[in-house]
């Protein structure tokens, strides 16, 4: 009989790697440096209790991608793309967020979120209370996601 392996902390992925990109006129630029991020898939449920039945039934009818992000100053490319859109440009910038977590031995899981819309775009912050890097916080939505790479489990 084989002994059950104890789960080790070193087998749990860290969330320390990620990038955010935007597309402008078909060219890819870094949008900002991520400090902290969480992107989630929320199921849109439907529920119905049919006549003559006591229990409610449920069905998954769709999904929604939401999240939050803390990031350092935006790049000039992102600020300019937002400004162009604000001034009547055709489309909101095409922002993608690519992030991965890796673990020695099982590889990494990499996710790409596309059609990202940031609720708050950080333009400038000045603060005389310290010398630390400034960050901005924003909620976000995305149109889709895809798995680029999966763990070898």
PDB file of N, CA and C in Angstrom, residues 17-81:
ATOM      1  N   UNK A  17       3.773  36.550 -11.508  1.00  0.00           N
ATOM      2  CA  UNK A  17       4.154  36.912 -12.868  1.00  0.00           C
ATOM      3  C   UNK A  17       2.947  37.310 -13.696  1.00  0.00           C
ATOM      4  N   UNK A  18       3.088  38.395 -14.455  1.00  0.00           N
ATOM      5  CA  UNK A  18       2.006  38.814 -15.329  1.00  0.00           C
ATOM      6  C   UNK A  18       2.384  40.051 -16.114  1.00  0.00           C
ATOM      7  N   UNK A  19       1.731  40.249 -17.212  1.00  0.00           N
ATOM      8  CA  UNK A  19       1.947  41.413 -18.071  1.00  0.00           C
ATOM      9  C   UNK A  19       0.610  41.893 -18.595  1.00  0.00           C
ATOM     10  N   UNK A  20       0.550  43.148 -18.967  1.00  0.00           N
ATOM     11  CA  UNK A  20      -0.648  43.694 -19.619  1.00  0.00           C
ATOM     12  C   UNK A  20      -0.194  44.378 -20.898  1.00  0.00           C
ATOM     13  N   UNK A  21      -0.902  44.083 -21.979  1.00  0.00           N
ATOM     14  CA  UNK A  21      -0.542  44.626 -23.281  1.00  0.00           C
ATOM     15  C   UNK A  21      -1.738  45.332 -23.889  1.00  0.00           C
ATOM     16  N   UNK A  22      -1.477  46.235 -24.819  1.00  0.00           N
ATOM     17  CA  UNK A  22      -2.555  46.809 -25.592  1.00  0.00           C
ATOM     18  C   UNK A  22      -2.145  46.845 -27.046  1.00  0.00           C
ATOM     19  N   UNK A  23      -3.150  46.755 -27.908  1.00  0.00           N
ATOM     20  CA  UNK A  23      -2.923  46.812 -29.347  1.00  0.00           C
ATOM     21  C   UNK A  23      -3.381  48.176 -29.853  1.00  0.00           C
ATOM     22  N   UNK A  24      -2.505  48.853 -30.565  1.00  0.00           N
ATOM     23  CA  UNK A  24      -2.828  50.134 -31.192  1.00  0.00           C
ATOM     24  C   UNK A  24      -2.368  50.038 -32.641  1.00  0.00           C
ATOM     25  N   UNK A  25      -3.312  50.179 -33.558  1.00  0.00           N
ATOM     26  CA  UNK A  25      -3.006  50.090 -34.988  1.00  0.00           C
ATOM     27  C   UNK A  25      -2.217  48.825 -35.323  1.00  0.00           C
ATOM     28  N   UNK A  26      -2.594  47.714 -34.691  1.00  0.00           N
ATOM     29  CA  UNK A  26      -1.968  46.439 -34.983  1.00  0.00           C
ATOM     30  C   UNK A  26      -0.615  46.212 -34.317  1.00  0.00           C
ATOM     31  N   UNK A  27      -0.156  47.167 -33.508  1.00  0.00           N
ATOM     32  CA  UNK A  27       1.122  47.008 -32.809  1.00  0.00           C
ATOM     33  C   UNK A  27       0.873  46.760 -31.334  1.00  0.00           C
ATOM     34  N   UNK A  28       1.668  45.889 -30.735  1.00  0.00           N
ATOM     35  CA  UNK A  28       1.526  45.536 -29.325  1.00  0.00           C
ATOM     36  C   UNK A  28       2.490  46.361 -28.480  1.00  0.00           C
ATOM     37  N   UNK A  29       1.950  46.960 -27.405  1.00  0.00           N
ATOM     38  CA  UNK A  29       2.736  47.746 -26.453  1.00  0.00           C
ATOM     39  C   UNK A  29       2.436  47.249 -25.051  1.00  0.00           C
ATOM     40  N   UNK A  30       3.400  47.423 -24.131  1.00  0.00           N
ATOM     41  CA  UNK A  30       3.079  47.189 -22.728  1.00  0.00           C
ATOM     42  C   UNK A  30       2.174  48.318 -22.284  1.00  0.00           C
ATOM     43  N   UNK A  31       1.126  47.993 -21.525  1.00  0.00           N
ATOM     44  CA  UNK A  31       0.172  49.002 -21.070  1.00  0.00           C
ATOM     45  C   UNK A  31       0.559  49.544 -19.697  1.00  0.00           C
ATOM     46  N   UNK A  32       0.972  48.667 -18.800  1.00  0.00           N
ATOM     47  CA  UNK A  32       1.374  49.051 -17.454  1.00  0.00           C
ATOM     48  C   UNK A  32       2.012  47.846 -16.787  1.00  0.00           C
ATOM     49  N   UNK A  33       2.650  48.079 -15.668  1.00  0.00           N
ATOM     50  CA  UNK A  33       3.242  47.008 -14.875  1.00  0.00           C
ATOM     51  C   UNK A  33       2.253  46.647 -13.773  1.00  0.00           C
ATOM     52  N   UNK A  34       1.908  45.382 -13.671  1.00  0.00           N
ATOM     53  CA  UNK A  34       0.918  44.922 -12.709  1.00  0.00           C
ATOM     54  C   UNK A  34       1.556  44.768 -11.336  1.00  0.00           C
ATOM     55  N   UNK A  35       0.870  45.259 -10.314  1.00  0.00           N
ATOM     56  CA  UNK A  35       1.280  45.057  -8.933  1.00  0.00           C
ATOM     57  C   UNK A  35       0.497  43.908  -8.305  1.00  0.00           C
ATOM     58  N   UNK A  36      -0.825  43.910  -8.536  1.00  0.00           N
ATOM     59  CA  UNK A  36      -1.698  42.884  -7.970  1.00  0.00           C
ATOM     60  C   UNK A  36      -2.914  42.767  -8.883  1.00  0.00           C
ATOM     61  N   UNK A  37      -3.394  41.539  -9.081  1.00  0.00           N
ATOM     62  CA  UNK A  37      -4.499  41.369 -10.011  1.00  0.00           C
ATOM     63  C   UNK A  37      -5.291  40.113  -9.654  1.00  0.00           C
ATOM     64  N   UNK A  38      -6.584  40.186  -9.903  1.00  0.00           N
ATOM     65  CA  UNK A  38      -7.461  39.036  -9.748  1.00  0.00           C
ATOM     66  C   UNK A  38      -8.490  39.094 -10.868  1.00  0.00           C
ATOM     67  N   UNK A  39      -8.545  38.062 -11.699  1.00  0.00           N
ATOM     68  CA  UNK A  39      -9.533  37.985 -12.773  1.00  0.00           C
ATOM     69  C   UNK A  39     -10.349  36.721 -12.533  1.00  0.00           C
ATOM     70  N   UNK A  40     -11.676  36.871 -12.581  1.00  0.00           N
ATOM     71  CA  UNK A  40     -12.571  35.780 -12.226  1.00  0.00           C
ATOM     72  C   UNK A  40     -13.614  35.543 -13.306  1.00  0.00           C
ATOM     73  N   UNK A  41     -13.998  34.282 -13.458  1.00  0.00           N
ATOM     74  CA  UNK A  41     -15.116  33.923 -14.331  1.00  0.00           C
ATOM     75  C   UNK A  41     -16.320  33.686 -13.438  1.00  0.00           C
ATOM     76  N   UNK A  42     -17.384  34.450 -13.653  1.00  0.00           N
ATOM     77  CA  UNK A  42     -18.616  34.309 -12.885  1.00  0.00           C
ATOM     78  C   UNK A  42     -19.673  33.648 -13.771  1.00  0.00           C
ATOM     79  N   UNK A  43     -20.283  32.587 -13.278  1.00  0.00           N
ATOM     80  CA  UNK A  43     -21.340  31.922 -14.012  1.00  0.00           C
ATOM     81  C   UNK A  43     -22.641  32.704 -13.852  1.00  0.00           C
ATOM     82  N   UNK A  44     -23.397  32.839 -14.940  1.00  0.00           N
ATOM     83  CA  UNK A  44     -24.717  33.460 -14.897  1.00  0.00           C
ATOM     84  C   UNK A  44     -25.738  32.326 -14.811  1.00  0.00           C
ATOM     85  N   UNK A  45     -26.312  32.127 -13.615  1.00  0.00           N
ATOM     86  CA  UNK A  45     -27.245  31.005 -13.450  1.00  0.00           C
ATOM     87  C   UNK A  45     -28.689  31.403 -13.757  1.00  0.00           C
ATOM     88  N   UNK A  46     -29.462  30.415 -14.115  1.00  0.00           N
ATOM     89  CA  UNK A  46     -30.902  30.551 -14.292  1.00  0.00           C
ATOM     90  C   UNK A  46     -31.528  29.589 -13.296  1.00  0.00           C
ATOM     91  N   UNK A  47     -32.639  29.983 -12.696  1.00  0.00           N
ATOM     92  CA  UNK A  47     -33.305  29.052 -11.785  1.00  0.00           C
ATOM     93  C   UNK A  47     -34.807  29.090 -12.012  1.00  0.00           C
ATOM     94  N   UNK A  48     -35.403  27.922 -11.854  1.00  0.00           N
ATOM     95  CA  UNK A  48     -36.839  27.802 -12.114  1.00  0.00           C
ATOM     96  C   UNK A  48     -37.400  26.659 -11.279  1.00  0.00           C
ATOM     97  N   UNK A  49     -38.537  26.922 -10.667  1.00  0.00           N
ATOM     98  CA  UNK A  49     -39.281  25.859  -9.985  1.00  0.00           C
ATOM     99  C   UNK A  49     -40.543  25.650 -10.814  1.00  0.00           C
ATOM    100  N   UNK A  50     -40.627  24.496 -11.444  1.00  0.00           N
ATOM    101  CA  UNK A  50     -41.747  24.179 -12.309  1.00  0.00           C
ATOM    102  C   UNK A  50     -43.009  23.912 -11.480  1.00  0.00           C
ATOM    103  N   UNK A  51     -44.153  24.103 -12.113  1.00  0.00           N
ATOM    104  CA  UNK A  51     -45.419  23.822 -11.446  1.00  0.00           C
ATOM    105  C   UNK A  51     -45.445  22.379 -10.949  1.00  0.00           C
ATOM    106  N   UNK A  52     -46.013  22.191  -9.790  1.00  0.00           N
ATOM    107  CA  UNK A  52     -46.181  20.883  -9.174  1.00  0.00           C
ATOM    108  C   UNK A  52     -44.858  20.287  -8.667  1.00  0.00           C
ATOM    109  N   UNK A  53     -43.761  21.052  -8.680  1.00  0.00           N
ATOM    110  CA  UNK A  53     -42.482  20.542  -8.169  1.00  0.00           C
ATOM    111  C   UNK A  53     -42.055  21.378  -6.972  1.00  0.00           C
ATOM    112  N   UNK A  54     -41.455  20.710  -5.993  1.00  0.00           N
ATOM    113  CA  UNK A  54     -41.038  21.393  -4.777  1.00  0.00           C
ATOM    114  C   UNK A  54     -39.618  21.964  -4.870  1.00  0.00           C
ATOM    115  N   UNK A  55     -38.789  21.377  -5.697  1.00  0.00           N
ATOM    116  CA  UNK A  55     -37.384  21.784  -5.770  1.00  0.00           C
ATOM    117  C   UNK A  55     -37.130  22.699  -6.973  1.00  0.00           C
ATOM    118  N   UNK A  56     -36.310  23.672  -6.747  1.00  0.00           N
ATOM    119  CA  UNK A  56     -35.884  24.581  -7.810  1.00  0.00           C
ATOM    120  C   UNK A  56     -34.739  23.931  -8.568  1.00  0.00           C
ATOM    121  N   UNK A  57     -34.774  24.043  -9.883  1.00  0.00           N
ATOM    122  CA  UNK A  57     -33.682  23.545 -10.723  1.00  0.00           C
ATOM    123  C   UNK A  57     -32.835  24.727 -11.191  1.00  0.00           C
ATOM    124  N   UNK A  58     -31.602  24.432 -11.502  1.00  0.00           N
ATOM    125  CA  UNK A  58     -30.656  25.469 -11.911  1.00  0.00           C
ATOM    126  C   UNK A  58     -29.947  25.069 -13.195  1.00  0.00           C
ATOM    127  N   UNK A  59     -29.595  26.068 -13.979  1.00  0.00           N
ATOM    128  CA  UNK A  59     -28.831  25.831 -15.207  1.00  0.00           C
ATOM    129  C   UNK A  59     -27.856  26.986 -15.411  1.00  0.00           C
ATOM    130  N   UNK A  60     -26.664  26.675 -15.873  1.00  0.00           N
ATOM    131  CA  UNK A  60     -25.689  27.706 -16.224  1.00  0.00           C
ATOM    132  C   UNK A  60     -26.062  28.247 -17.602  1.00  0.00           C
ATOM    133  N   UNK A  61     -26.312  29.552 -17.707  1.00  0.00           N
ATOM    134  CA  UNK A  61     -26.780  30.152 -18.956  1.00  0.00           C
ATOM    135  C   UNK A  61     -25.742  31.039 -19.629  1.00  0.00           C
ATOM    136  N   UNK A  62     -24.684  31.362 -18.934  1.00  0.00           N
ATOM    137  CA  UNK A  62     -23.671  32.228 -19.538  1.00  0.00           C
ATOM    138  C   UNK A  62     -22.571  32.523 -18.537  1.00  0.00           C
ATOM    139  N   UNK A  63     -21.729  33.464 -18.896  1.00  0.00           N
ATOM    140  CA  UNK A  63     -20.625  33.817 -18.018  1.00  0.00           C
ATOM    141  C   UNK A  63     -20.279  35.285 -18.116  1.00  0.00           C
ATOM    142  N   UNK A  64     -19.536  35.741 -17.147  1.00  0.00           N
ATOM    143  CA  UNK A  64     -19.098  37.125 -17.077  1.00  0.00           C
ATOM    144  C   UNK A  64     -17.693  37.139 -16.490  1.00  0.00           C
ATOM    145  N   UNK A  65     -16.793  37.895 -17.085  1.00  0.00           N
ATOM    146  CA  UNK A  65     -15.429  37.996 -16.581  1.00  0.00           C
ATOM    147  C   UNK A  65     -15.273  39.352 -15.918  1.00  0.00           C
ATOM    148  N   UNK A  66     -14.901  39.324 -14.638  1.00  0.00           N
ATOM    149  CA  UNK A  66     -14.685  40.545 -13.870  1.00  0.00           C
ATOM    150  C   UNK A  66     -13.398  40.403 -13.087  1.00  0.00           C
ATOM    151  N   UNK A  67     -12.960  41.495 -12.513  1.00  0.00           N
ATOM    152  CA  UNK A  67     -11.771  41.422 -11.687  1.00  0.00           C
ATOM    153  C   UNK A  67     -11.372  42.764 -11.138  1.00  0.00           C
ATOM    154  N   UNK A  68     -10.204  42.766 -10.529  1.00  0.00           N
ATOM    155  CA  UNK A  68      -9.631  43.997  -9.998  1.00  0.00           C
ATOM    156  C   UNK A  68      -8.133  43.961 -10.247  1.00  0.00           C
ATOM    157  N   UNK A  69      -7.562  45.138 -10.323  1.00  0.00           N
ATOM    158  CA  UNK A  69      -6.138  45.236 -10.625  1.00  0.00           C
ATOM    159  C   UNK A  69      -5.543  46.444  -9.909  1.00  0.00           C
ATOM    160  N   UNK A  70      -4.343  46.273  -9.438  1.00  0.00           N
ATOM    161  CA  UNK A  70      -3.525  47.370  -8.937  1.00  0.00           C
ATOM    162  C   UNK A  70      -2.315  47.417  -9.845  1.00  0.00           C
ATOM    163  N   UNK A  71      -2.030  48.592 -10.399  1.00  0.00           N
ATOM    164  CA  UNK A  71      -0.943  48.696 -11.356  1.00  0.00           C
ATOM    165  C   UNK A  71      -0.156  49.984 -11.137  1.00  0.00           C
ATOM    166  N   UNK A  72       1.075  49.961 -11.615  1.00  0.00           N
ATOM    167  CA  UNK A  72       1.932  51.138 -11.555  1.00  0.00           C
ATOM    168  C   UNK A  72       1.584  52.056 -12.724  1.00  0.00           C
ATOM    169  N   UNK A  73       2.195  53.198 -12.804  1.00  0.00           N
ATOM    170  CA  UNK A  73       1.864  54.190 -13.828  1.00  0.00           C
ATOM    171  C   UNK A  73       1.677  53.574 -15.205  1.00  0.00           C
ATOM    172  N   UNK A  74       0.668  54.081 -15.924  1.00  0.00           N
ATOM    173  CA  UNK A  74       0.415  53.635 -17.291  1.00  0.00           C
ATOM    174  C   UNK A  74       1.567  54.051 -18.193  1.00  0.00           C
ATOM    175  N   UNK A  75       1.789  53.287 -19.231  1.00  0.00           N
ATOM    176  CA  UNK A  75       2.755  53.685 -20.235  1.00  0.00           C
ATOM    177  C   UNK A  75       2.163  54.813 -21.072  1.00  0.00           C
ATOM    178  N   UNK A  76       3.022  55.541 -21.759  1.00  0.00           N
ATOM    179  CA  UNK A  76       2.561  56.609 -22.644  1.00  0.00           C
ATOM    180  C   UNK A  76       1.659  56.066 -23.735  1.00  0.00           C
ATOM    181  N   UNK A  77       1.918  54.832 -24.192  1.00  0.00           N
ATOM    182  CA  UNK A  77       1.094  54.232 -25.249  1.00  0.00           C
ATOM    183  C   UNK A  77      -0.355  54.072 -24.784  1.00  0.00           C
ATOM    184  N   UNK A  78      -0.569  53.627 -23.549  1.00  0.00           N
ATOM    185  CA  UNK A  78      -1.930  53.463 -23.050  1.00  0.00           C
ATOM    186  C   UNK A  78      -2.607  54.816 -22.843  1.00  0.00           C
ATOM    187  N   UNK A  79      -1.913  55.760 -22.234  1.00  0.00           N
ATOM    188  CA  UNK A  79      -2.503  57.082 -22.014  1.00  0.00           C
ATOM    189  C   UNK A  79      -2.886  57.722 -23.343  1.00  0.00           C
ATOM    190  N   UNK A  80      -2.017  57.625 -24.342  1.00  0.00           N
ATOM    191  CA  UNK A  80      -2.306  58.204 -25.664  1.00  0.00           C
ATOM    192  C   UNK A  80      -3.488  57.491 -26.316  1.00  0.00           C
ATOM    193  N   UNK A  81      -3.569  56.168 -26.200  1.00  0.00           N
ATOM    194  CA  UNK A  81      -4.682  55.423 -26.789  1.00  0.00           C
ATOM    195  C   UNK A  81      -6.003  55.811 -26.138  1.00  0.00           C
TER     196      UNK A  81
END
